[in-house]
CSV table of C-alpha atoms in Angstrom, one decimal:
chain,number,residue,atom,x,y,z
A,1,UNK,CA,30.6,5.7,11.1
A,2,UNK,CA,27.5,3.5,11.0
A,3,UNK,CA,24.4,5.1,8.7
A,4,UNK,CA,22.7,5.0,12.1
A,5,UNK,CA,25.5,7.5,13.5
A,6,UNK,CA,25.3,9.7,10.6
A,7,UNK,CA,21.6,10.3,10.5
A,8,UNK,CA,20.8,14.1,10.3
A,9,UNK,CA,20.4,13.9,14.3
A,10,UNK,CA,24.3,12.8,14.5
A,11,UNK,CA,25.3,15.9,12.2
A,12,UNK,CA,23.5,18.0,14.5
A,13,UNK,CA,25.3,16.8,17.1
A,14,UNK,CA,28.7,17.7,15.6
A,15,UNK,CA,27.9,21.0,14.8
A,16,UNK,CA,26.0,21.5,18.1
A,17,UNK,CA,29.7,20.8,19.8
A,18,UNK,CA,31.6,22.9,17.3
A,19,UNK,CA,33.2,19.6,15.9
A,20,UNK,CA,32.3,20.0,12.1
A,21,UNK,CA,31.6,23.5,11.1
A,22,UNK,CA,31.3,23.6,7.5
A,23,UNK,CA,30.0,21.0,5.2
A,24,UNK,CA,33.4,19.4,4.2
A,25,UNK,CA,34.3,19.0,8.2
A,26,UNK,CA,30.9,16.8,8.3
A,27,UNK,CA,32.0,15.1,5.2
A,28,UNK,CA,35.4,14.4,7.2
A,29,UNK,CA,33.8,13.5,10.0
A,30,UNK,CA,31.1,10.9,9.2
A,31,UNK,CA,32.7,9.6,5.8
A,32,UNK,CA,29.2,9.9,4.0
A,33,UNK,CA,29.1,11.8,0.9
A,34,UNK,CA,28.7,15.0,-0.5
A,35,UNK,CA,25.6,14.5,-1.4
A,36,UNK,CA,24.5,12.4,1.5
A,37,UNK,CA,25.5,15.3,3.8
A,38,UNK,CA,23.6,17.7,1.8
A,39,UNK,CA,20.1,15.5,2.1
A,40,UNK,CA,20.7,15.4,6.2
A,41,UNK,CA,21.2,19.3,6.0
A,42,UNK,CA,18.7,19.8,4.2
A,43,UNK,CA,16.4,18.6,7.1
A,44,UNK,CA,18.3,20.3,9.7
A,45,UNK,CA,17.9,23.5,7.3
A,46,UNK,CA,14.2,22.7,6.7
A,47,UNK,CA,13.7,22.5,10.0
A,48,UNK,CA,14.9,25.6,10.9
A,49,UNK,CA,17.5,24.5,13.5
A,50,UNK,CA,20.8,25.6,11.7
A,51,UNK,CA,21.8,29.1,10.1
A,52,UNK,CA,25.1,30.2,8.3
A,53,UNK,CA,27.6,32.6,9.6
A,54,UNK,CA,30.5,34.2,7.5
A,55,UNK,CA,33.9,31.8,7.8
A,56,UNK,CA,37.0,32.9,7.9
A,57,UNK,CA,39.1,33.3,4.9
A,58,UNK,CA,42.7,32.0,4.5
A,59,UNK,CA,43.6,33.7,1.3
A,60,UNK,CA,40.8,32.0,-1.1
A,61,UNK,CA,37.2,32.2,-1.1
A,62,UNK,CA,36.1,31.7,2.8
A,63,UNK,CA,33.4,29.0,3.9
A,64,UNK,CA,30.3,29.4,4.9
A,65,UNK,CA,29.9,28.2,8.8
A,66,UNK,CA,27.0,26.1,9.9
A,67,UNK,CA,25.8,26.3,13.4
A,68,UNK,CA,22.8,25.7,15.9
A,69,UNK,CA,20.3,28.4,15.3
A,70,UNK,CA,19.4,29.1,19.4
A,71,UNK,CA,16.9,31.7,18.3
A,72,UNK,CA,14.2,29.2,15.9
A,73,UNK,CA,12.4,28.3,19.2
A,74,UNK,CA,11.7,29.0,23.0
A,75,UNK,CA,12.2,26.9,26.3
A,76,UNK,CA,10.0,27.8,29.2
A,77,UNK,CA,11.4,26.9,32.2
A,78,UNK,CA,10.0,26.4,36.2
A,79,UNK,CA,11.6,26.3,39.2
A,80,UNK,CA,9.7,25.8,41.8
A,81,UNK,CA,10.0,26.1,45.8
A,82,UNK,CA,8.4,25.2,48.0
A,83,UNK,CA,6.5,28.8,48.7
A,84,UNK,CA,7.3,30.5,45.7
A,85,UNK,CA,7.9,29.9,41.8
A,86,UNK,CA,10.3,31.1,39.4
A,87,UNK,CA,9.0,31.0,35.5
A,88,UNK,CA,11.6,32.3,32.5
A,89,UNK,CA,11.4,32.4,28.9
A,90,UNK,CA,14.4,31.5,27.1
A,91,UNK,CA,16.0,30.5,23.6
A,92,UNK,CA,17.9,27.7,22.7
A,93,UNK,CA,21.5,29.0,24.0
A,94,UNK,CA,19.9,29.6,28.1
A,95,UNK,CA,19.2,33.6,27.7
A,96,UNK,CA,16.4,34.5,29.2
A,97,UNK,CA,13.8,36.3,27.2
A,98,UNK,CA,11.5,36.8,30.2
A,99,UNK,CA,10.8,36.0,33.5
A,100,UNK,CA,8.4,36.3,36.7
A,101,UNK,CA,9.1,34.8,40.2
A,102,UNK,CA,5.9,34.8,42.9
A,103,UNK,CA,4.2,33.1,46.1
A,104,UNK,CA,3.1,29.7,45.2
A,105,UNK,CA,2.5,27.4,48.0
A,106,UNK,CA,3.6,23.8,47.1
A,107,UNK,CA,1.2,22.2,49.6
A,108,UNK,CA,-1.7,23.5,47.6
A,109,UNK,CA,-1.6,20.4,45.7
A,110,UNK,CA,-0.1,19.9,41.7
A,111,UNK,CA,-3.7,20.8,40.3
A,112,UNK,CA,-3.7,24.4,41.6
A,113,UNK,CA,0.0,25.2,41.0
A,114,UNK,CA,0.5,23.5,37.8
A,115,UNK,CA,-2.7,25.2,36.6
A,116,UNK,CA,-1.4,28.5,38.1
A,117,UNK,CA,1.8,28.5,36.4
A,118,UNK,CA,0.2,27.4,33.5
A,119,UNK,CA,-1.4,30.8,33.3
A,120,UNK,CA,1.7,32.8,34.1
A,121,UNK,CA,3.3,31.0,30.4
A,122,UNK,CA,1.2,33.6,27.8
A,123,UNK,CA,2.1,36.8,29.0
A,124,UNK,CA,5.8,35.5,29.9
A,125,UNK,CA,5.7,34.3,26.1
A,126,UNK,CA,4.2,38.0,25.2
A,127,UNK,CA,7.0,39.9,27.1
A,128,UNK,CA,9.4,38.0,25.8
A,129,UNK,CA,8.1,38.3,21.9
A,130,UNK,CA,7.6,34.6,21.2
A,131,UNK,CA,4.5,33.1,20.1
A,132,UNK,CA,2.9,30.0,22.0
A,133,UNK,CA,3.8,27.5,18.6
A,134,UNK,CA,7.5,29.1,19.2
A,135,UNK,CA,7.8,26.8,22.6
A,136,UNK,CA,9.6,23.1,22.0
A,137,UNK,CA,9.2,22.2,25.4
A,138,UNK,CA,9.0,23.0,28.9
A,139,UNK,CA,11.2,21.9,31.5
A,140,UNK,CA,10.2,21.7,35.5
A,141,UNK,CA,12.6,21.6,38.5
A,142,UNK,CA,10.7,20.5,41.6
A,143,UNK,CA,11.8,19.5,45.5
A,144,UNK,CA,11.6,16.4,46.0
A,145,UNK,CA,12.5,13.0,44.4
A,146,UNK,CA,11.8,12.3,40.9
A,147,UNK,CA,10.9,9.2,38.6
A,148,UNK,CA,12.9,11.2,35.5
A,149,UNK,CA,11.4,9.0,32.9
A,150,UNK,CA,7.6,9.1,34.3
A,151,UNK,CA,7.8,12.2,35.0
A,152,UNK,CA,6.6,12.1,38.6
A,153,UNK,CA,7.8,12.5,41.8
A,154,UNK,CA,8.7,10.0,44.3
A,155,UNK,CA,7.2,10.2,48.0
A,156,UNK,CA,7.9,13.5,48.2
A,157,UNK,CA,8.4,14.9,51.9
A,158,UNK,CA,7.8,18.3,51.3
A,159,UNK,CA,5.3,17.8,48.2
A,160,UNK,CA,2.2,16.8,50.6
A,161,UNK,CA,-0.2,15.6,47.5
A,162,UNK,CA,2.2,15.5,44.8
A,163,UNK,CA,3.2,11.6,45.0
A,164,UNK,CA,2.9,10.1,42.4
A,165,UNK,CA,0.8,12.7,40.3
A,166,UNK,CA,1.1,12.8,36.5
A,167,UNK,CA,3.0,16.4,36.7
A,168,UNK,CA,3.9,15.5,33.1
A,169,UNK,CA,0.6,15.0,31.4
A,170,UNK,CA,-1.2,17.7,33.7
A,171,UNK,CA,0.9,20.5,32.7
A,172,UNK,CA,0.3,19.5,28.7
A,173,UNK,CA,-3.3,20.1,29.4
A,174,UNK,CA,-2.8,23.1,31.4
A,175,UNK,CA,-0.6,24.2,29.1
A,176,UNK,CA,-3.1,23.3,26.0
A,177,UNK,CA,-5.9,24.9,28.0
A,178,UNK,CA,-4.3,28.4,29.0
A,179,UNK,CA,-1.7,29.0,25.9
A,180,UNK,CA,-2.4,26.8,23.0
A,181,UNK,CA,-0.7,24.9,20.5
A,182,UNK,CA,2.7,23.1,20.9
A,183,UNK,CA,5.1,24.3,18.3
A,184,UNK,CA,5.1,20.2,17.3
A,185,UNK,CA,2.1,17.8,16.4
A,186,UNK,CA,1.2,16.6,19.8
A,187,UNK,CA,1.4,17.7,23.3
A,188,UNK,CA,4.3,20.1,24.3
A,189,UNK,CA,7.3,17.9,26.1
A,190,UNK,CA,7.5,18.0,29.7
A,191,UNK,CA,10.4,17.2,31.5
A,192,UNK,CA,10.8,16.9,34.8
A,193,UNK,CA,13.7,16.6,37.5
A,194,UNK,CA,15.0,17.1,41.2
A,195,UNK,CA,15.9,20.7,42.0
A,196,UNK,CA,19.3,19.9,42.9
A,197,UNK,CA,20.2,17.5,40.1
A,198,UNK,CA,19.6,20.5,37.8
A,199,UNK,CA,20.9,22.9,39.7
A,200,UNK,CA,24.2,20.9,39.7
A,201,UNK,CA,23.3,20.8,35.9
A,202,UNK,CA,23.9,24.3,34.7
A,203,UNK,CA,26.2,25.3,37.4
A,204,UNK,CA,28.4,22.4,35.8
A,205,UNK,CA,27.9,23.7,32.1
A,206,UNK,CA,28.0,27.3,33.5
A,207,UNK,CA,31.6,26.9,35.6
A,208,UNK,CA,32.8,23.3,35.9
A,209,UNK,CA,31.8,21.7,32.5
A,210,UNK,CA,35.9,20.2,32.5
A,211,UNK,CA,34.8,18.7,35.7
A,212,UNK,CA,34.6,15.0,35.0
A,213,UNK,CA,32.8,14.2,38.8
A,214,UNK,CA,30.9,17.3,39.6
A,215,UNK,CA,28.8,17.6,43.4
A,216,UNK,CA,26.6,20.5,43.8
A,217,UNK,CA,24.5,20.5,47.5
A,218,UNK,CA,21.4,22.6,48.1
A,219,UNK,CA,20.2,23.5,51.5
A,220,UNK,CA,17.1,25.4,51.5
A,221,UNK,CA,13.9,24.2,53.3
A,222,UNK,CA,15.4,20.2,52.7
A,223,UNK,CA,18.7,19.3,51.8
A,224,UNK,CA,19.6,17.5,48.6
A,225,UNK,CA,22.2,16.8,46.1
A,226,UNK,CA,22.9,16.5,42.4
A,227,UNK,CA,25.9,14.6,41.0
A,228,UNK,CA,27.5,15.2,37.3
A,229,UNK,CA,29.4,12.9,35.7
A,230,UNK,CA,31.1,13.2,32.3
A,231,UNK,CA,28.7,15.8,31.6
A,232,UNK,CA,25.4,13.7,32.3
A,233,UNK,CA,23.3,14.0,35.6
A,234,UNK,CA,23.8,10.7,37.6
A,235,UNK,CA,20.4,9.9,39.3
A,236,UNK,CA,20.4,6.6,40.5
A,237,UNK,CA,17.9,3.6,39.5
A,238,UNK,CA,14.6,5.3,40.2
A,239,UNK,CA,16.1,9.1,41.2
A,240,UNK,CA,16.8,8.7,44.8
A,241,UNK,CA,20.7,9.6,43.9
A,242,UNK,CA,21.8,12.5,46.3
A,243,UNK,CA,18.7,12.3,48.4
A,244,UNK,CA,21.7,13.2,51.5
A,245,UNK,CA,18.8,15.1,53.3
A,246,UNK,CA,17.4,11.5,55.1
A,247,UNK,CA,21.1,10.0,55.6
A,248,UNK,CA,20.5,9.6,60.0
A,249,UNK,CA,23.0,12.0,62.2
A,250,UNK,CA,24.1,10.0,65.4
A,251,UNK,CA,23.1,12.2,68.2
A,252,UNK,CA,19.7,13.3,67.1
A,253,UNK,CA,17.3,10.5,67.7
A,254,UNK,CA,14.7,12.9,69.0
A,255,UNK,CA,14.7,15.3,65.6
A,256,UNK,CA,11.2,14.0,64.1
A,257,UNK,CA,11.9,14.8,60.2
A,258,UNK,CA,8.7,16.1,57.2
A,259,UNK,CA,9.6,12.3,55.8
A,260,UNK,CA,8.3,10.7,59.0
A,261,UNK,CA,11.1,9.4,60.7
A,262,UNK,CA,13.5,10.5,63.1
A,263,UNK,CA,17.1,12.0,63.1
A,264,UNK,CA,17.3,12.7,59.5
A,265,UNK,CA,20.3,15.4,58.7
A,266,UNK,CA,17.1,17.3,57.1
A,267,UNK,CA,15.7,17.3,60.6
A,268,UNK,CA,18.7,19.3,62.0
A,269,UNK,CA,20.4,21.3,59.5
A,270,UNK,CA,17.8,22.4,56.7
A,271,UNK,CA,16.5,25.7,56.4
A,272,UNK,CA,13.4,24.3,57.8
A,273,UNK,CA,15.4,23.0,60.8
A,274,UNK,CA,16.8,26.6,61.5
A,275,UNK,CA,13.6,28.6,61.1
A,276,UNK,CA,12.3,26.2,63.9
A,277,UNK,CA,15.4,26.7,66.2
A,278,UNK,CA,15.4,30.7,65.5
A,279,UNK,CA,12.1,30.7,66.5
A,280,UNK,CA,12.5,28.9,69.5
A,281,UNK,CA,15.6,31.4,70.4
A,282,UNK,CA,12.7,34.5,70.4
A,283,UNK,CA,13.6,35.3,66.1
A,284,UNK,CA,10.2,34.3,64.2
A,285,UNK,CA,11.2,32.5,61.5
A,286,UNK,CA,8.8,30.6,59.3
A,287,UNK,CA,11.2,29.5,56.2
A,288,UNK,CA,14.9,29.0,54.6
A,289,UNK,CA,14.1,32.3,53.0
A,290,UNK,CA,13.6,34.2,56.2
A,291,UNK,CA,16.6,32.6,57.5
A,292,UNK,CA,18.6,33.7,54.5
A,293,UNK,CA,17.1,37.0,54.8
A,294,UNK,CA,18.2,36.7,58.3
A,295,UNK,CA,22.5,35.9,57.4
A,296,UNK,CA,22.2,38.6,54.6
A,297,UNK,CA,21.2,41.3,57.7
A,298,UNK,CA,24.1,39.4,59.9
A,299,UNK,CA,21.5,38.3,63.1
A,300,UNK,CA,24.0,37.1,65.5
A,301,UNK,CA,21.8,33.4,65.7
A,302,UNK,CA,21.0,33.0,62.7
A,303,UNK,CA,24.9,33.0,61.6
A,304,UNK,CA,26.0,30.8,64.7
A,305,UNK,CA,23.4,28.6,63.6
A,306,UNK,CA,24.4,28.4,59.9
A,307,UNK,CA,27.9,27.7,60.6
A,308,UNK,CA,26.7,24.7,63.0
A,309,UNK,CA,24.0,23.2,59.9
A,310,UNK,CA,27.5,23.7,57.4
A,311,UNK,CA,29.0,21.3,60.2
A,312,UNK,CA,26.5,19.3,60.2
A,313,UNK,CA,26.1,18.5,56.6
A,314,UNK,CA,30.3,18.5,56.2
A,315,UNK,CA,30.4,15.3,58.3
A,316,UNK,CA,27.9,13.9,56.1
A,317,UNK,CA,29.6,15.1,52.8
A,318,UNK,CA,33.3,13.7,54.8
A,319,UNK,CA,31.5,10.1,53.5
A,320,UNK,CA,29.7,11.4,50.2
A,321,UNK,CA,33.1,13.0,49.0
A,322,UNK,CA,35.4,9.9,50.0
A,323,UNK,CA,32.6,7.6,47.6
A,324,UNK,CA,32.3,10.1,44.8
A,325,UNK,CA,35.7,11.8,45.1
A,326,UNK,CA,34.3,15.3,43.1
A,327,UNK,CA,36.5,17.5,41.7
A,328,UNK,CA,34.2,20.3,42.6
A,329,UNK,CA,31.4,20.6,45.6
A,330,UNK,CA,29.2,23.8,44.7
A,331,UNK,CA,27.2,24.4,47.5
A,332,UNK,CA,23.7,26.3,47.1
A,333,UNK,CA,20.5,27.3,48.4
A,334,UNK,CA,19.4,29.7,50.9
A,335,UNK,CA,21.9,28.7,53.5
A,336,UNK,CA,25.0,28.9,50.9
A,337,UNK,CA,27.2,32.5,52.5
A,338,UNK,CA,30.2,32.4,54.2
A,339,UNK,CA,29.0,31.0,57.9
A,340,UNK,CA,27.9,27.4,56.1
A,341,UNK,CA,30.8,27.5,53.7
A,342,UNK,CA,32.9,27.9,56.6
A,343,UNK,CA,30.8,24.8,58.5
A,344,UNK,CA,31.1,22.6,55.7
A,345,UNK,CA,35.0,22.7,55.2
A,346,UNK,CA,35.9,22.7,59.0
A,347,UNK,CA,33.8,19.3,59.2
A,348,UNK,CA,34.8,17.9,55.9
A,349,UNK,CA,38.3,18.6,55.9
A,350,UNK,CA,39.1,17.1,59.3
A,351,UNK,CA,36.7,13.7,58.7
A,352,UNK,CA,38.1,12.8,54.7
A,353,UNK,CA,41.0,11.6,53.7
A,354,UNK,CA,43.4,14.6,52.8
A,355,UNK,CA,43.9,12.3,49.6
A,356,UNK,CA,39.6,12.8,49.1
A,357,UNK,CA,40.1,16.5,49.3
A,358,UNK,CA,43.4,17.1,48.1
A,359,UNK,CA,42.0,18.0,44.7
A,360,UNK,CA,38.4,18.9,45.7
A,361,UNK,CA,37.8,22.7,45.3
A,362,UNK,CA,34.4,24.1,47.6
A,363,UNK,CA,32.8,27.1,46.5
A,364,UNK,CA,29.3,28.0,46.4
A,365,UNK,CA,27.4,28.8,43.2
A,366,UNK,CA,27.5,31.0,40.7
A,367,UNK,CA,24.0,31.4,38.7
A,368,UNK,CA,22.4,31.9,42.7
A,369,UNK,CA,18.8,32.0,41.9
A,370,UNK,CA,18.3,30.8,38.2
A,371,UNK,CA,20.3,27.5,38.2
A,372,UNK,CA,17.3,26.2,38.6
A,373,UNK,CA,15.8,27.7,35.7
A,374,UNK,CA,19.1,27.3,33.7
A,375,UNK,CA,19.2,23.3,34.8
A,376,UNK,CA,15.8,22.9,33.6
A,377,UNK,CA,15.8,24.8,30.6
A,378,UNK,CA,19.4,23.0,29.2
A,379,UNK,CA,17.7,19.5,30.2
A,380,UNK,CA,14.6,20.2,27.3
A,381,UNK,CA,17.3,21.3,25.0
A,382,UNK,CA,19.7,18.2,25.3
A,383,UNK,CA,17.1,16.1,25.3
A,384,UNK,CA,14.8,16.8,22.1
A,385,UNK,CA,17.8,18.0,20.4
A,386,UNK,CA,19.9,14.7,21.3
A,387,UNK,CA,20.8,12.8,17.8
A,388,UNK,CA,17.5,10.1,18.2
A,389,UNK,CA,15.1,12.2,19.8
A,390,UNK,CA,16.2,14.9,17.1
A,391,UNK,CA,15.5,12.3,14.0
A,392,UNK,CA,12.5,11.4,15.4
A,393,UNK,CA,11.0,15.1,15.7
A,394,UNK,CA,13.1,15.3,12.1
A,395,UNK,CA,10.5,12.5,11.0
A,396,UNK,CA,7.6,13.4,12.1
A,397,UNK,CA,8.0,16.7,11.3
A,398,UNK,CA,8.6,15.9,7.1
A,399,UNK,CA,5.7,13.0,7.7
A,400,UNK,CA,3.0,16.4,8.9
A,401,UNK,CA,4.2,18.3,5.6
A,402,UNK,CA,3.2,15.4,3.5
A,403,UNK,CA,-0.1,15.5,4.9
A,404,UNK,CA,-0.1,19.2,4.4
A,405,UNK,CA,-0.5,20.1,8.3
A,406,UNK,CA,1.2,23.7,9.1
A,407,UNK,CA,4.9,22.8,11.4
């Protein structure tokens, strides 16, 4: 191994997947010294990011364990909707600590919601007995396309306003402005992704994580899709990957689409799609939420109309699943009971290959409402704790206690 591969970062990583435990498995592992692996844990140590647990004995002395200490800091995570807004609390190992869900209107523009969940984060961080300085970063899911390493979305079609805004550096401020201090010199890290990319995200690592090609679909107000493979979340050159919502449907030149254009799938088979049709049928409907609140109590129309959107998207996914070939398709979002399960698979199983499906299992997802939160909240913790990002915090970190700054 390469003294870039066993930096302290790279021995997190090993005992972060279980793969060396105790200090003669790293010196196994990486072939450094004992000494060597004793200077990179004592930064991990310093740190605060590993504890010991009791080993197991085999007849001698037993060995002290090292492991990822979940607890030394706090993730707040956001998933937001386009009317309302989840916000959670949680440590290191995706247990939520606290949490608050509300109205927020998307189309009020990133200023007023950013700055409104901004001030949900201090008494979320009170409940949930962590200090502001205890948060590492802060992850946000969000409905529309996203620019993962700007940080911004990509002409959104249901974020009116929200194109191109700097969500990143706008929720540091509000954060700085309504909470405080970052637990690390600088602004708090802000990362932000697609709702469905994360979604597929921790239901993978929740259910599926020996799934090597992973599909999760949401269909809420739009209709998206996230893609994991070997354990990573595949988005594309610029984050348009599973945008399936704007792929055209044949017979429906007529259905104008939020994106502008006409006979989108989004147009015909999204929650936003259905409320309009219910409505039309005599049902006021307004949302995807109404509509699922609508299947739960069994309306008659809603469910005809929720097996015939599952149809709808199933001839689309017939082409997605014959490129991808999945192992899994989760399928999510306020449509996602049995009526669109059952519309997906009659569509998808008679337009694939049998050799596509053959293999392919289609269920719908298991976290329900906090994959989101879940997604977002494992993407900050794979990301700052990855081996480089983690030597660079690791650095900067041991360069503010030389200058005598409290970390």
């Amino acid at each position: 191994m390469s003294g870039n591969q066993a930096s302290a970062g790279h021995l997190l990583r090993l005992i972060r997947r279980g793969e060396a435990t105790t200090r003669g498995d790293l010196q196994r592992a990486t072939g450094l010294s004992r000494s060597t692996v004793g200077l990179r844990l004592e930064q991990l140590y310093g740190a605060g990011w590993l504890r010991d647990v009791a080993g197991t004995s085999t007849g001698g002395r037993p060995s002290a364990r090292i492991e990822f200490d979940p607890t030394h800091a706090v993730v707040i995570a956001v998933d937001l909707e386009t009317r309302h807004a989840r916000a959670a609390v949680l440590d290191l190992a995706g247990t939520v600590l606290a949490i608050r869900s509300g109205d927020l209107l998307i189309g009020d523009g990133p200023v007023a919601v950013l700055d409104t969940l901004a001030r949900w984060f201090a008494p979320l961080l009170a409940e949930a007995g962590a200090e502001p300085a205890d948060v590492c970063g802060i992850g946000l899911s969000v409905p529309g396309p996203v620019d993962f390493a700007a940080g911004r979305v990509v002409q959104p079609p249901i974020m009116p306003g929200w194109d191109a805004f700097p969500i990143r550096e706008k929720m540091q401020e509000a954060y700085a402005e309504h909470v405080g201090a970052a637990r690390e010199p600088g602004p708090v890290p802000v990362l932000v992704d697609n709702d469905a990319n994360l979604m597929a995200y921790a239901e993978h690592r929740a259910a599926h994580a020996d799934c090597s090609a992973f599909l999760l679909v949401k269909a809420s107000t739009g209709i998206g899709a996230g893609v994991v493979v070997d354990g990573e979340i595949y988005r594309g050159i610029d984050g348009s990957a599973g945008d399936i919502g704007h792929i055209r449907v044949h017979d429906r030149p007529d259905a104008l689409c939020m994106c502008g254009s006409y006979g989108c799938l989004a147009a015909v088979a999204s929650g936003r799609a259905l409320a309009a049709q219910l409505s039309d049928l005599g049902v006021p409907t307004t949302s995807g939420s109404d509509v699922s609140r609508l299947l739960a109590e069994q309306q008659p129309d809603a469910v005809r109309l929720a097996r015939e959107a599952g149809q709808r998207i199933g001839e689309v996914l017939a082409t997605v699943v014959t490129l991808l070939n999945p192992g899994v398709l989760v399928l999510s979002g306020d449509l996602a009971g049995t009526p669109f399960l059952t519309g997906v698979r009659e569509l998808l199983y008679q337009r694939a290959m049998p050799r596509t499906t053959a293999n392919l299992d289609v269920v719908t997802g298991r976290l329900c409402d906090r994959a989101g939160l879940m997604g977002a909240a494992a993407l900050v913790v794979e990301h700052l704790y990855a081996p480089d990002q983690a030597d660079r915090r690791l650095a900067s970190l041991t360069t503010d206690r030389k200058h005598g700054a409290p970390v």
